[in-house]
XYZ file of C-alpha atoms in Angstrom:
745
model
C 133.869 83.426 150.002
C 135.680 85.629 147.884
C 139.614 85.203 148.729
C 141.371 88.559 149.433
C 144.539 90.477 149.077
C 146.598 91.428 152.593
C 149.338 94.097 152.485
C 151.930 91.197 152.233
C 150.844 90.032 149.001
C 149.155 87.356 150.441
C 145.597 85.918 150.688
C 143.502 85.400 153.812
C 139.244 85.097 154.270
C 137.846 88.475 156.175
C 137.240 87.842 159.896
C 133.249 87.582 160.688
C 134.104 89.717 163.825
C 135.268 92.456 161.075
C 131.596 92.269 159.394
C 129.429 91.392 162.055
C 126.891 93.320 164.213
C 129.370 96.131 165.566
C 132.113 95.735 163.302
C 130.700 97.019 160.612
C 129.751 100.224 160.080
C 125.159 100.473 159.434
C 124.327 102.111 157.022
C 122.519 104.930 159.121
C 123.215 108.244 161.231
C 126.226 108.920 157.964
C 127.735 112.112 159.125
C 127.900 114.416 156.259
C 131.585 114.252 155.811
C 132.233 109.877 156.020
C 135.715 109.829 157.818
C 139.043 110.610 156.684
C 140.335 108.303 153.680
C 142.193 105.156 154.327
C 145.742 104.872 153.613
C 145.758 101.500 151.708
C 143.512 99.703 149.140
C 142.743 96.545 151.252
C 141.534 99.582 154.249
C 138.621 100.455 152.249
C 137.148 97.218 152.627
C 137.541 96.918 156.173
C 133.645 96.788 157.984
C 131.910 95.943 154.983
C 130.041 92.993 155.221
C 130.858 89.444 153.074
C 128.195 90.809 150.106
C 129.235 94.413 150.218
C 132.795 92.760 150.147
C 131.907 90.979 147.278
C 130.255 93.647 145.299
C 133.765 95.717 146.194
C 136.322 93.552 144.616
C 134.572 92.932 142.159
C 135.893 95.023 139.349
C 135.443 93.739 135.996
C 132.497 92.204 133.455
C 129.103 93.537 133.854
C 127.829 93.466 138.601
C 124.210 93.349 139.102
C 123.928 93.919 143.033
C 119.951 94.120 144.183
C 120.189 95.881 147.476
C 117.017 96.274 149.356
C 116.294 98.978 151.807
C 118.280 99.844 154.569
C 121.724 98.046 153.321
C 124.019 99.673 152.338
C 123.946 100.119 148.962
C 125.793 102.435 148.632
C 128.315 101.779 150.626
C 128.840 98.923 148.820
C 128.874 100.898 145.161
C 131.125 104.005 147.061
C 133.470 100.946 148.310
C 133.763 100.101 145.713
C 134.698 102.367 143.320
C 137.955 103.228 145.840
C 138.805 99.685 146.032
C 139.036 99.781 143.034
C 140.949 103.385 142.538
C 143.586 102.353 145.503
C 144.377 99.772 144.356
C 145.511 101.001 140.745
C 142.534 98.901 138.711
C 140.866 102.247 137.998
C 142.011 105.310 136.982
C 139.714 107.626 138.633
C 139.110 110.251 136.117
C 137.912 106.997 133.051
C 135.050 106.504 135.807
C 131.582 107.301 134.903
C 128.742 107.106 138.427
C 125.520 108.280 138.158
C 122.625 108.095 140.146
C 118.822 109.630 139.976
C 119.138 112.985 142.266
C 121.424 115.692 143.063
C 121.600 115.223 146.489
C 122.292 111.508 146.241
C 124.493 112.149 143.294
C 126.682 115.015 146.732
C 126.067 112.693 148.253
C 128.529 110.287 146.578
C 131.574 112.291 145.882
C 131.568 113.459 149.492
C 132.223 109.645 150.023
C 134.018 108.692 146.962
C 136.573 111.976 148.248
C 136.444 111.296 151.885
C 138.419 107.186 150.795
C 140.606 108.477 148.375
C 138.806 108.647 144.884
C 138.011 112.335 144.625
C 138.371 112.703 140.471
C 135.749 109.954 140.403
C 132.907 112.111 138.108
C 129.262 111.318 139.944
C 126.330 112.856 138.879
C 122.988 112.767 137.558
C 121.852 111.886 134.080
C 121.092 114.860 133.135
C 123.751 116.663 134.398
C 125.906 114.184 133.103
C 124.363 114.720 129.886
C 124.304 118.457 129.504
C 127.765 118.295 130.499
C 128.666 116.668 127.542
C 125.807 118.423 124.690
C 127.984 121.778 126.238
C 130.559 120.981 125.186
C 130.419 119.501 122.349
C 127.855 121.536 120.355
C 129.773 123.779 119.227
C 131.737 120.820 117.185
C 128.336 118.906 116.477
C 125.862 121.185 115.526
C 127.623 125.240 116.085
C 126.790 128.322 117.817
C 125.636 128.353 121.287
C 123.855 125.934 123.429
C 120.610 126.403 123.631
C 119.225 127.739 126.802
C 117.658 125.424 129.764
C 113.826 126.128 130.239
C 113.506 124.852 133.704
C 110.503 124.929 134.723
C 107.871 123.786 131.900
C 104.042 124.688 133.164
C 104.737 128.146 131.933
C 105.006 126.761 128.041
C 102.117 124.673 128.338
C 100.026 126.544 129.305
C 101.481 129.661 127.265
C 101.001 126.204 124.319
C 97.712 125.331 126.401
C 95.992 128.932 125.594
C 97.412 128.581 121.713
C 95.899 125.680 121.172
C 92.755 128.066 123.112
C 92.328 125.169 125.160
C 91.495 126.161 129.138
C 93.693 124.187 131.817
C 92.885 124.398 135.300
C 96.459 124.669 137.394
C 95.573 120.923 138.593
C 95.064 120.392 134.535
C 98.109 121.418 133.885
C 100.990 119.697 136.111
C 98.689 116.336 134.413
C 99.234 118.084 131.395
C 103.623 118.292 132.461
C 103.621 114.881 133.425
C 102.206 113.909 129.959
C 104.403 116.090 127.830
C 107.388 114.405 130.501
C 106.160 110.957 129.451
C 105.984 111.139 125.965
C 109.421 112.581 125.723
C 111.500 109.758 128.240
C 109.608 106.913 126.492
C 110.634 109.004 122.658
C 107.163 109.811 121.766
C 106.964 112.833 119.046
C 103.214 114.607 119.623
C 101.667 112.745 116.935
C 102.027 109.546 118.465
C 101.174 110.305 121.743
C 97.091 109.755 121.115
C 98.374 105.585 120.252
C 100.966 105.643 122.192
C 98.962 107.094 125.718
C 96.308 103.959 124.857
C 98.378 101.461 125.063
C 100.146 101.939 127.848
C 96.997 103.130 130.020
C 97.727 106.423 130.877
C 94.963 107.583 132.326
C 95.266 111.231 130.382
C 93.924 115.053 132.376
C 92.286 115.256 129.191
C 91.621 114.032 125.487
C 94.221 112.494 124.160
C 94.102 114.459 121.193
C 94.209 118.191 121.891
C 97.528 116.739 124.846
C 98.933 115.776 121.845
C 98.894 119.158 120.347
C 99.179 121.112 123.019
C 102.643 119.016 123.583
C 103.648 119.850 119.188
C 102.357 123.491 120.032
C 105.100 123.588 122.869
C 108.048 122.297 121.268
C 107.269 124.727 118.387
C 107.558 127.869 121.193
C 110.693 126.220 122.868
C 112.448 126.602 118.902
C 110.758 129.685 118.197
C 112.417 131.154 121.333
C 116.160 128.330 121.159
C 115.295 126.759 123.760
C 115.202 123.412 124.984
C 114.035 121.685 128.329
C 115.560 118.792 130.268
C 114.306 116.359 128.413
C 115.723 117.526 125.757
C 119.159 117.670 127.299
C 119.348 114.234 127.127
C 117.479 113.570 123.758
C 119.863 115.748 122.328
C 122.793 113.784 123.288
C 121.416 109.965 122.337
C 121.096 111.945 118.828
C 125.402 113.516 118.755
C 126.640 110.105 120.253
C 124.014 108.240 117.718
C 125.056 110.858 114.263
C 128.423 111.453 115.194
C 130.561 108.198 116.463
C 133.945 110.698 116.418
C 132.536 112.324 119.359
C 131.137 108.637 120.409
C 134.041 107.210 120.058
C 135.926 110.255 122.674
C 133.107 109.973 124.655
C 133.801 106.163 125.331
C 137.598 106.342 125.458
C 137.608 109.032 128.776
C 134.418 106.662 130.479
C 135.739 103.324 130.815
C 133.441 102.383 134.009
C 130.307 103.280 134.760
C 128.208 102.512 138.160
C 124.534 103.225 137.412
C 122.658 103.854 141.292
C 118.492 103.283 141.467
C 118.403 100.693 138.404
C 115.244 100.042 139.082
C 114.002 103.957 137.578
C 115.217 104.534 134.689
C 113.267 104.909 131.649
C 114.008 103.885 128.103
C 115.896 107.375 127.365
C 117.650 106.694 129.698
C 118.990 103.962 129.374
C 119.457 104.221 125.826
C 122.402 107.071 126.680
C 123.364 104.149 129.159
C 124.238 102.570 125.717
C 125.693 104.447 123.588
C 128.003 105.914 126.642
C 129.263 101.764 126.947
C 129.315 100.498 123.557
C 130.211 97.113 123.069
C 132.089 97.359 126.608
C 130.125 95.026 129.540
C 131.709 97.777 132.547
C 129.067 98.859 133.930
C 127.680 97.759 137.657
C 124.673 99.172 138.271
C 122.200 98.204 141.176
C 118.656 98.729 142.013
C 115.464 97.475 144.423
C 112.810 96.083 141.841
C 110.338 96.038 145.270
C 111.010 100.131 145.182
C 110.042 100.915 141.671
C 107.757 104.144 142.588
C 108.179 106.388 139.302
C 106.469 104.072 136.355
C 104.628 107.135 135.861
C 107.416 109.052 134.856
C 108.418 106.511 132.265
C 110.045 104.992 134.783
C 110.601 100.722 134.081
C 111.766 98.377 135.990
C 112.774 95.746 133.477
C 116.795 96.677 132.506
C 117.084 95.942 136.239
C 115.376 92.022 135.963
C 116.358 91.639 132.563
C 120.446 92.075 133.338
C 120.690 88.650 132.879
C 119.344 88.098 130.444
C 121.510 90.523 128.316
C 124.519 89.791 130.457
C 124.438 86.457 130.932
C 128.114 86.060 132.524
C 127.053 89.167 135.175
C 128.031 88.699 138.986
C 124.652 88.732 140.757
C 125.383 89.647 144.780
C 122.319 90.264 147.015
C 122.328 92.673 150.066
C 119.649 91.473 151.809
C 121.136 92.382 156.180
C 119.104 95.819 156.745
C 120.880 98.557 159.076
C 118.592 100.910 159.067
C 115.235 99.540 160.594
C 114.666 97.088 164.146
C 113.162 93.657 163.517
C 110.021 95.139 163.724
C 109.818 96.934 161.015
C 111.458 94.842 158.944
C 109.289 92.575 159.920
C 106.426 94.750 158.815
C 108.291 95.955 154.926
C 108.438 91.760 154.770
C 105.144 91.659 154.788
C 103.792 93.997 152.947
C 105.684 92.206 149.878
C 104.968 88.999 151.120
C 101.051 89.869 149.614
C 102.748 91.290 146.198
C 102.475 89.663 143.242
C 103.204 90.318 140.057
C 107.011 90.726 138.442
C 108.412 92.376 140.282
C 107.399 90.033 143.499
C 109.296 87.428 142.187
C 112.529 89.519 142.646
C 111.565 90.483 145.924
C 114.494 90.777 148.702
C 113.723 89.263 152.227
C 115.138 91.377 154.317
C 117.625 90.503 157.586
C 117.924 92.513 160.604
C 120.837 93.953 161.905
C 119.681 95.719 164.815
C 118.339 95.422 168.285
C 114.750 94.655 169.158
C 112.748 97.611 168.662
C 108.099 98.656 170.029
C 106.155 97.274 167.742
C 104.889 99.453 164.396
C 101.490 101.655 166.240
C 98.350 101.222 164.390
C 95.808 103.545 165.239
C 92.530 104.555 164.163
C 90.154 107.745 164.523
C 86.526 109.448 163.693
C 88.187 111.611 161.431
C 91.277 113.511 159.866
C 91.674 117.032 161.963
C 91.378 113.864 164.843
C 93.655 111.870 162.970
C 96.880 114.673 163.114
C 95.984 115.912 166.241
C 96.514 112.458 167.248
C 99.077 112.004 165.329
C 101.262 116.156 166.782
C 100.461 115.041 170.089
C 102.539 111.890 169.435
C 105.567 113.717 167.615
C 105.650 116.236 170.655
C 105.803 112.933 173.610
C 108.298 111.709 171.390
C 110.428 115.073 170.781
C 110.268 115.428 174.872
C 111.635 111.577 175.193
C 114.481 112.774 173.227
C 113.890 111.680 169.564
C 115.082 114.840 167.517
C 112.970 116.910 165.697
C 114.757 116.201 162.939
C 114.845 112.446 162.952
C 110.414 112.782 162.512
C 108.741 112.450 159.082
C 105.514 112.335 158.454
C 104.518 110.910 155.360
C 101.171 111.044 152.706
C 100.307 110.342 149.692
C 99.715 112.923 148.640
C 100.948 116.909 149.062
C 96.926 118.294 149.420
C 96.939 116.269 152.721
C 99.597 118.462 154.184
C 97.661 120.721 155.447
C 95.764 119.729 157.816
C 99.270 118.227 160.240
C 100.903 122.121 159.526
C 98.488 122.943 161.306
C 98.029 120.280 163.978
C 101.976 120.644 164.214
C 101.559 124.177 164.670
C 98.813 123.799 167.188
C 101.463 122.251 169.249
C 103.879 123.622 168.996
C 105.819 121.732 166.921
C 108.247 122.865 164.483
C 108.450 121.208 160.611
C 109.697 122.024 156.979
C 107.638 120.375 154.471
C 110.079 118.626 151.958
C 109.787 120.088 148.412
C 108.494 123.559 149.408
C 111.640 126.584 149.111
C 115.039 124.615 148.877
C 117.576 125.131 151.554
C 120.476 127.525 149.538
C 117.089 129.390 148.203
C 116.249 130.423 151.621
C 116.897 135.085 151.957
C 119.041 133.404 155.540
C 120.210 131.125 154.170
C 121.484 133.105 150.855
C 122.958 135.980 153.259
C 125.195 133.745 155.935
C 126.835 132.533 152.665
C 127.548 136.308 152.352
C 128.550 136.286 155.455
C 130.831 132.952 154.911
C 132.407 134.607 151.111
C 133.108 137.475 153.708
C 135.322 136.259 156.280
C 137.142 133.485 154.263
C 137.906 136.571 151.750
C 139.519 138.569 154.634
C 141.523 136.381 156.733
C 142.481 137.598 159.826
C 141.734 141.507 159.304
C 137.745 140.609 160.420
C 137.468 141.743 163.869
C 134.264 138.183 164.077
C 137.415 136.910 164.346
C 139.465 137.976 166.738
C 140.746 135.508 169.080
C 138.706 132.997 167.235
C 140.652 129.650 165.852
C 139.119 126.452 165.816
C 136.583 126.098 162.614
C 133.096 125.767 164.541
C 133.877 128.511 166.328
C 135.030 131.052 163.032
C 131.638 130.165 161.116
C 129.672 130.609 164.875
C 131.060 133.936 165.455
C 130.127 135.315 161.484
C 126.247 133.786 161.892
C 125.867 135.676 164.953
C 125.923 138.914 162.222
C 122.599 137.633 160.905
C 120.687 135.829 163.433
C 122.648 133.209 164.989
C 122.686 132.257 168.451
C 123.492 129.781 171.035
C 119.766 129.065 172.100
C 117.096 128.595 170.164
C 113.800 130.142 169.450
C 111.253 129.129 171.365
C 107.943 127.860 169.410
C 107.514 127.431 165.635
C 107.275 129.999 163.448
C 109.141 131.768 160.829
C 111.664 133.627 163.702
C 112.279 129.232 165.027
C 112.610 128.327 160.749
C 115.626 131.684 160.461
C 117.448 130.078 163.274
C 116.843 125.903 162.363
C 118.919 126.944 158.331
C 121.572 128.471 160.426
C 121.868 126.162 162.675
C 122.225 123.322 160.064
C 124.779 125.862 158.190
C 126.751 125.490 161.673
C 126.270 121.732 162.279
C 127.415 121.334 157.931
C 130.497 122.908 159.526
C 131.618 121.705 162.811
C 130.778 118.249 161.225
C 133.259 119.167 158.053
C 135.689 120.488 160.616
C 135.881 116.735 162.691
C 136.308 114.980 159.161
C 139.316 117.997 157.466
C 141.787 118.864 160.312
C 143.100 121.841 159.686
C 140.664 123.146 156.967
C 140.301 127.201 156.666
C 137.050 129.597 156.446
C 137.971 128.977 152.471
C 137.457 125.392 152.347
C 134.038 125.620 153.843
C 132.649 128.157 151.031
C 134.604 126.141 148.125
C 132.097 123.098 150.203
C 129.031 125.056 150.147
C 129.894 126.752 146.816
C 129.909 123.054 145.651
C 127.157 121.949 148.060
C 124.219 124.821 146.893
C 125.106 123.750 142.480
C 124.124 120.298 143.237
C 121.672 120.877 146.410
C 122.751 118.710 148.424
C 121.634 121.145 151.050
C 122.440 120.035 155.547
C 119.582 118.806 158.073
C 117.487 121.446 158.667
C 115.704 120.896 162.580
C 111.609 119.980 162.210
C 109.891 117.088 161.861
C 109.313 116.678 157.495
C 106.832 116.337 156.471
C 106.607 114.398 152.836
C 104.808 112.620 150.292
C 105.848 109.536 150.351
C 106.847 109.716 146.726
C 109.764 112.971 148.209
C 110.875 110.698 150.774
C 112.378 108.253 148.124
C 116.160 107.390 149.789
C 115.559 109.850 152.683
C 115.304 107.496 156.382
C 114.521 109.012 159.876
C 114.434 107.582 163.336
C 111.180 108.151 163.612
C 107.925 107.531 160.982
C 104.065 108.821 160.759
C 102.669 106.737 157.795
C 99.116 108.914 157.867
C 95.942 108.645 155.404
C 95.653 105.107 155.183
C 92.530 103.794 153.666
C 91.535 102.144 150.612
C 91.265 105.034 147.786
C 94.323 106.999 149.010
C 96.637 103.700 149.293
C 96.059 101.938 147.134
C 94.887 106.064 145.418
C 91.034 105.612 143.463
C 92.984 106.166 140.167
C 94.543 102.825 140.399
C 92.849 100.200 138.263
C 95.196 97.939 136.842
C 96.474 95.226 138.839
C 100.414 96.770 138.530
C 99.136 100.192 139.609
C 97.757 98.230 142.265
C 101.452 96.664 143.050
C 103.245 99.735 142.638
C 100.463 101.716 145.277
C 102.062 98.131 147.690
C 105.404 99.149 146.897
C 105.133 102.712 147.658
C 103.838 102.014 150.873
C 107.174 99.606 151.069
C 109.457 102.134 150.333
C 107.805 104.320 153.689
C 108.042 101.039 155.727
C 111.397 100.993 155.193
C 112.239 104.992 156.252
C 111.759 104.047 159.667
C 114.566 103.342 162.067
C 113.523 102.465 165.065
C 109.046 103.785 165.629
C 106.907 103.168 162.789
C 103.102 104.334 163.093
C 100.810 103.725 160.684
C 96.798 105.570 161.109
C 93.586 106.180 158.951
C 90.222 107.446 160.204
C 86.982 106.644 159.099
C 85.922 109.653 157.773
C 87.158 112.401 156.760
C 84.771 114.703 158.161
C 84.333 115.528 161.984
C 80.721 114.187 162.441
C 81.141 112.459 159.310
C 80.027 109.419 157.790
C 81.941 106.379 159.336
C 82.813 104.970 155.720
C 85.868 104.467 154.946
C 87.923 101.202 155.207
C 91.475 101.029 156.509
C 94.326 99.918 153.492
C 93.640 96.949 151.922
C 97.816 96.386 152.276
C 97.966 96.444 155.977
C 95.293 93.003 156.658
C 97.203 90.759 158.108
C 99.364 92.795 159.146
C 97.300 95.401 161.454
C 96.068 93.192 164.830
C 93.058 92.220 164.650
C 93.021 92.248 160.383
C 92.046 88.810 158.880
C 95.232 87.542 156.009
C 93.475 89.170 152.194
C 92.048 85.756 150.971
C 90.974 84.771 154.993
C 87.102 85.099 155.684
C 86.654 88.080 157.063
C 84.418 86.719 160.438
C 81.843 87.599 162.195
C 81.416 91.083 162.839
C 82.099 90.648 167.174
C 84.948 89.258 165.325
C 86.236 91.610 163.844
C 85.399 93.768 165.975
C 82.214 96.130 165.982
C 84.079 100.079 164.478
C 82.804 102.589 167.760
C 81.344 105.285 165.213
C 80.216 108.794 165.421
C 77.073 110.261 164.783
C 76.092 109.349 161.179
C 76.067 113.116 158.131
C 77.876 115.420 157.307
C 79.618 118.604 158.153
C 77.274 121.610 157.391
C 78.207 125.540 157.194
C 76.021 127.414 159.833
C 75.313 130.116 157.690
C 74.100 128.111 154.800
C 73.745 124.776 155.291
C 76.267 123.370 151.821
C 79.010 120.304 153.133
C 81.903 121.472 154.706
C 85.236 119.747 153.838
C 88.296 122.171 154.114
C 90.230 121.643 157.529
C 89.966 126.115 157.754
C 85.649 125.944 156.694
C 85.787 122.700 160.007
C 87.015 125.002 162.194
C 85.148 127.493 161.339
C 81.237 125.816 161.316
C 80.769 127.721 157.881
C 82.563 128.438 154.124
C 85.198 130.847 154.449
C 82.695 133.531 151.845
C 80.031 133.186 154.181
C 79.748 135.924 156.579
C 80.677 136.386 159.268
C 78.526 137.045 163.029
C 81.130 137.599 165.107
C 81.717 139.512 168.123
C 84.302 142.373 167.051
C 85.534 142.967 170.651
C 85.619 139.227 171.766
C 87.769 138.660 169.253
C 90.242 141.711 170.089
C 89.759 141.213 173.733
C 91.140 137.278 173.094
C 93.987 138.422 170.886
C 95.169 140.899 172.912
C 94.953 137.247 175.804
C 96.825 135.266 173.859
C 99.665 138.115 172.854
C 100.123 138.188 177.090
C 100.531 134.301 177.213
C 101.855 133.738 174.252
C 104.604 136.323 175.891
C 104.468 134.749 178.987
C 105.665 131.080 178.225
C 107.611 132.798 175.379
C 105.831 131.349 172.822
C 104.932 132.258 169.222
C 101.825 133.619 168.661
C 99.153 131.520 167.146
C 100.993 127.962 169.009
C 98.670 129.641 171.942
C 95.539 129.238 169.155
C 95.431 130.378 165.587
C 93.519 133.527 163.854
C 91.575 130.307 163.312
C 89.886 129.425 165.846
C 90.230 132.875 167.626
C 87.679 133.627 165.331
C 85.827 130.226 165.360
C 85.461 131.194 169.230
C 84.482 134.506 168.891
C 81.692 133.889 166.138
C 80.696 130.746 168.315
C 80.868 133.018 172.151
C 80.437 129.312 173.860
C 79.759 129.916 177.961
C 80.765 126.271 178.978
C 83.733 123.523 178.310
C 81.390 121.377 176.049
C 80.961 124.186 173.880
C 84.573 125.170 173.537
C 85.901 121.884 173.545
C 83.848 121.078 170.164
C 85.506 123.831 168.151
C 88.400 122.549 166.251
C 92.001 123.409 167.801
C 90.859 123.117 171.137
C 91.579 119.775 172.141
C 91.943 118.521 175.216
C 95.159 119.853 176.140
C 94.526 123.562 175.375
C 90.966 123.010 176.768
C 92.864 122.449 180.105
C 95.182 124.807 180.360
C 93.049 127.745 178.698
C 89.756 126.855 179.258
C 88.794 128.593 181.957
C 90.184 132.056 180.658
C 88.830 131.612 177.407
C 85.445 131.470 178.704
C 86.366 134.284 180.928
C 86.396 136.871 178.063
C 83.692 135.148 176.191
C 81.206 135.605 179.509
C 82.966 139.082 179.276
C 84.722 138.874 182.803
C 88.296 140.294 182.976
C 91.389 137.618 183.523
C 94.380 138.641 184.473
C 98.302 137.300 183.256
C 98.677 133.726 183.966
C 96.419 131.015 184.480
C 95.832 128.907 187.573
C 98.811 126.196 186.636
C 101.912 129.459 187.066
C 100.394 130.107 190.147
């Protein structure tokens, strides 16, 4: 074990009590603003476990940190930087820490400030390169830096049109992805077809056509004096390669480098890192080959796996103590990787949970996708009722197209949700209005009547935001009004957190912090169930995670053909599992639509892990041993007008194609709307939480006369049938109903 120097200059071993269990600050539920800075270099090391401490105190030479999910890697590397700065071994301005998202960079800067190392630069690769490009462009090239093209998809569409190649929406997105891949792998348009074939790319169009579009796209940018994000890296690399004087200037500035998520670096990012380093080896990299899930963008774990070959003298530290997840979640995660194959699997880390036992993961099979979504929504509602905050729950799926049925189900259940990857927090209208109000109040100081007799920072923020729609009590239900309130509530919580971590902070200090967060897109947490793809969930964690749609063909996805692609799908599921702290649910549907053929199978990755399944390679046994699945009626659901097979959630609800003529009873529909309006007002819920418009249309078209017929309509689950069934059937029968229902008597 590494010895540490005490404040008196003596050496001692860290005692077990300082890090075991309660002594270590878990790498979960971290504050937006960590505790105030430690008062000495040695104090920075307090609370670290032995492996984290080794990372923090190994400041010289190449260091490779192999860090499993939930093992506190960000804590280890930020404390390493802070210890180096506080002990005088590192100058803050000489350190550059790089990671892959603005959110992660913002979190790192916040932790470093709190630890007394605020002068350290923590940026994404693109942000660091852009800063250098803007500074050195006049000297290296002359004139102004070309404008940055933030959304390249419009230019790709125009390039396709100029090549007389029509691209639909999906092809446009995929061709844009191919261009990005080509650029990060430093492949020029003429070489793209050969490089794509060699790499086994699943191209959306003919390779020659993509190469033609790629070349035209590049010409369009040149003609209009613009560059894209990949150009930022390419141009910076070009300048550093050609201008040794500029390269030396940067190397004089930055002498120590830390790279987070090193398994995700692309060849282009590695080339830039090499140019930053020069002949030096003061480099600390952190990564986990088992979390490599972005190879389609050009990322490769080879740089991480080859680190010891490149730097034979490197110090390698493994972090395997999992402070995030319960033993039950960790056991499932380890089981997934135990079945993995390939080079990354050879370097897998066996996690050891440091938390107390929790509930077992729940595996659930559903008859169809709407039933799966409704079942998940009901379980989420039960968790919220049991005290789990909505913001600590996530539903994760393989592709974004799966979100719609869960949005509908959560809305039907009256559960607030947010789509990750939708509108950015700081771009929301209510947030922009709130920031404007806070800046105005900060400038006016004591002259703002809203702040009369209000001293504490959190109270000041609540007073200011009351003018923009904030109230101490949330509105009932979900919908736009609730979403806006949740945005303002997130700002209030952020202000309270900021005040606790910065005693004496003013409103002006808070507005500066918010502007920095806005620039870094480091958003506070909004209290709603998160809906996100598995890729978008990387780097995040929740108390409860629902992994849905886990069938062969979706996980692994159909187009994962090679062994390497299938193994990346396994790693993607592993990332999903390790997002959960306590509650983990895995589910799948044997049919897409109600009444459809039950032909789907649970993901092969769950074989040997879910109850009743055989491990890979084991004999399946008889049907009786496997447990014969109850199957619903076979056959697709057909449109009742044109008899076409229905697949979309909205069409399944109506039992007809969207564009087929409706035979809806308009009078019945209006009576149902009036009843719904009264019911929602009575309960204090948004109208769609009673029934959505689509469900009312379906009821008005079907005009059910008995409970069985009503229950067959999608959107009328058992709970709603019990609560509203008698009144809806009475309305359908032309009877008058009063406000309320028997349950309220």
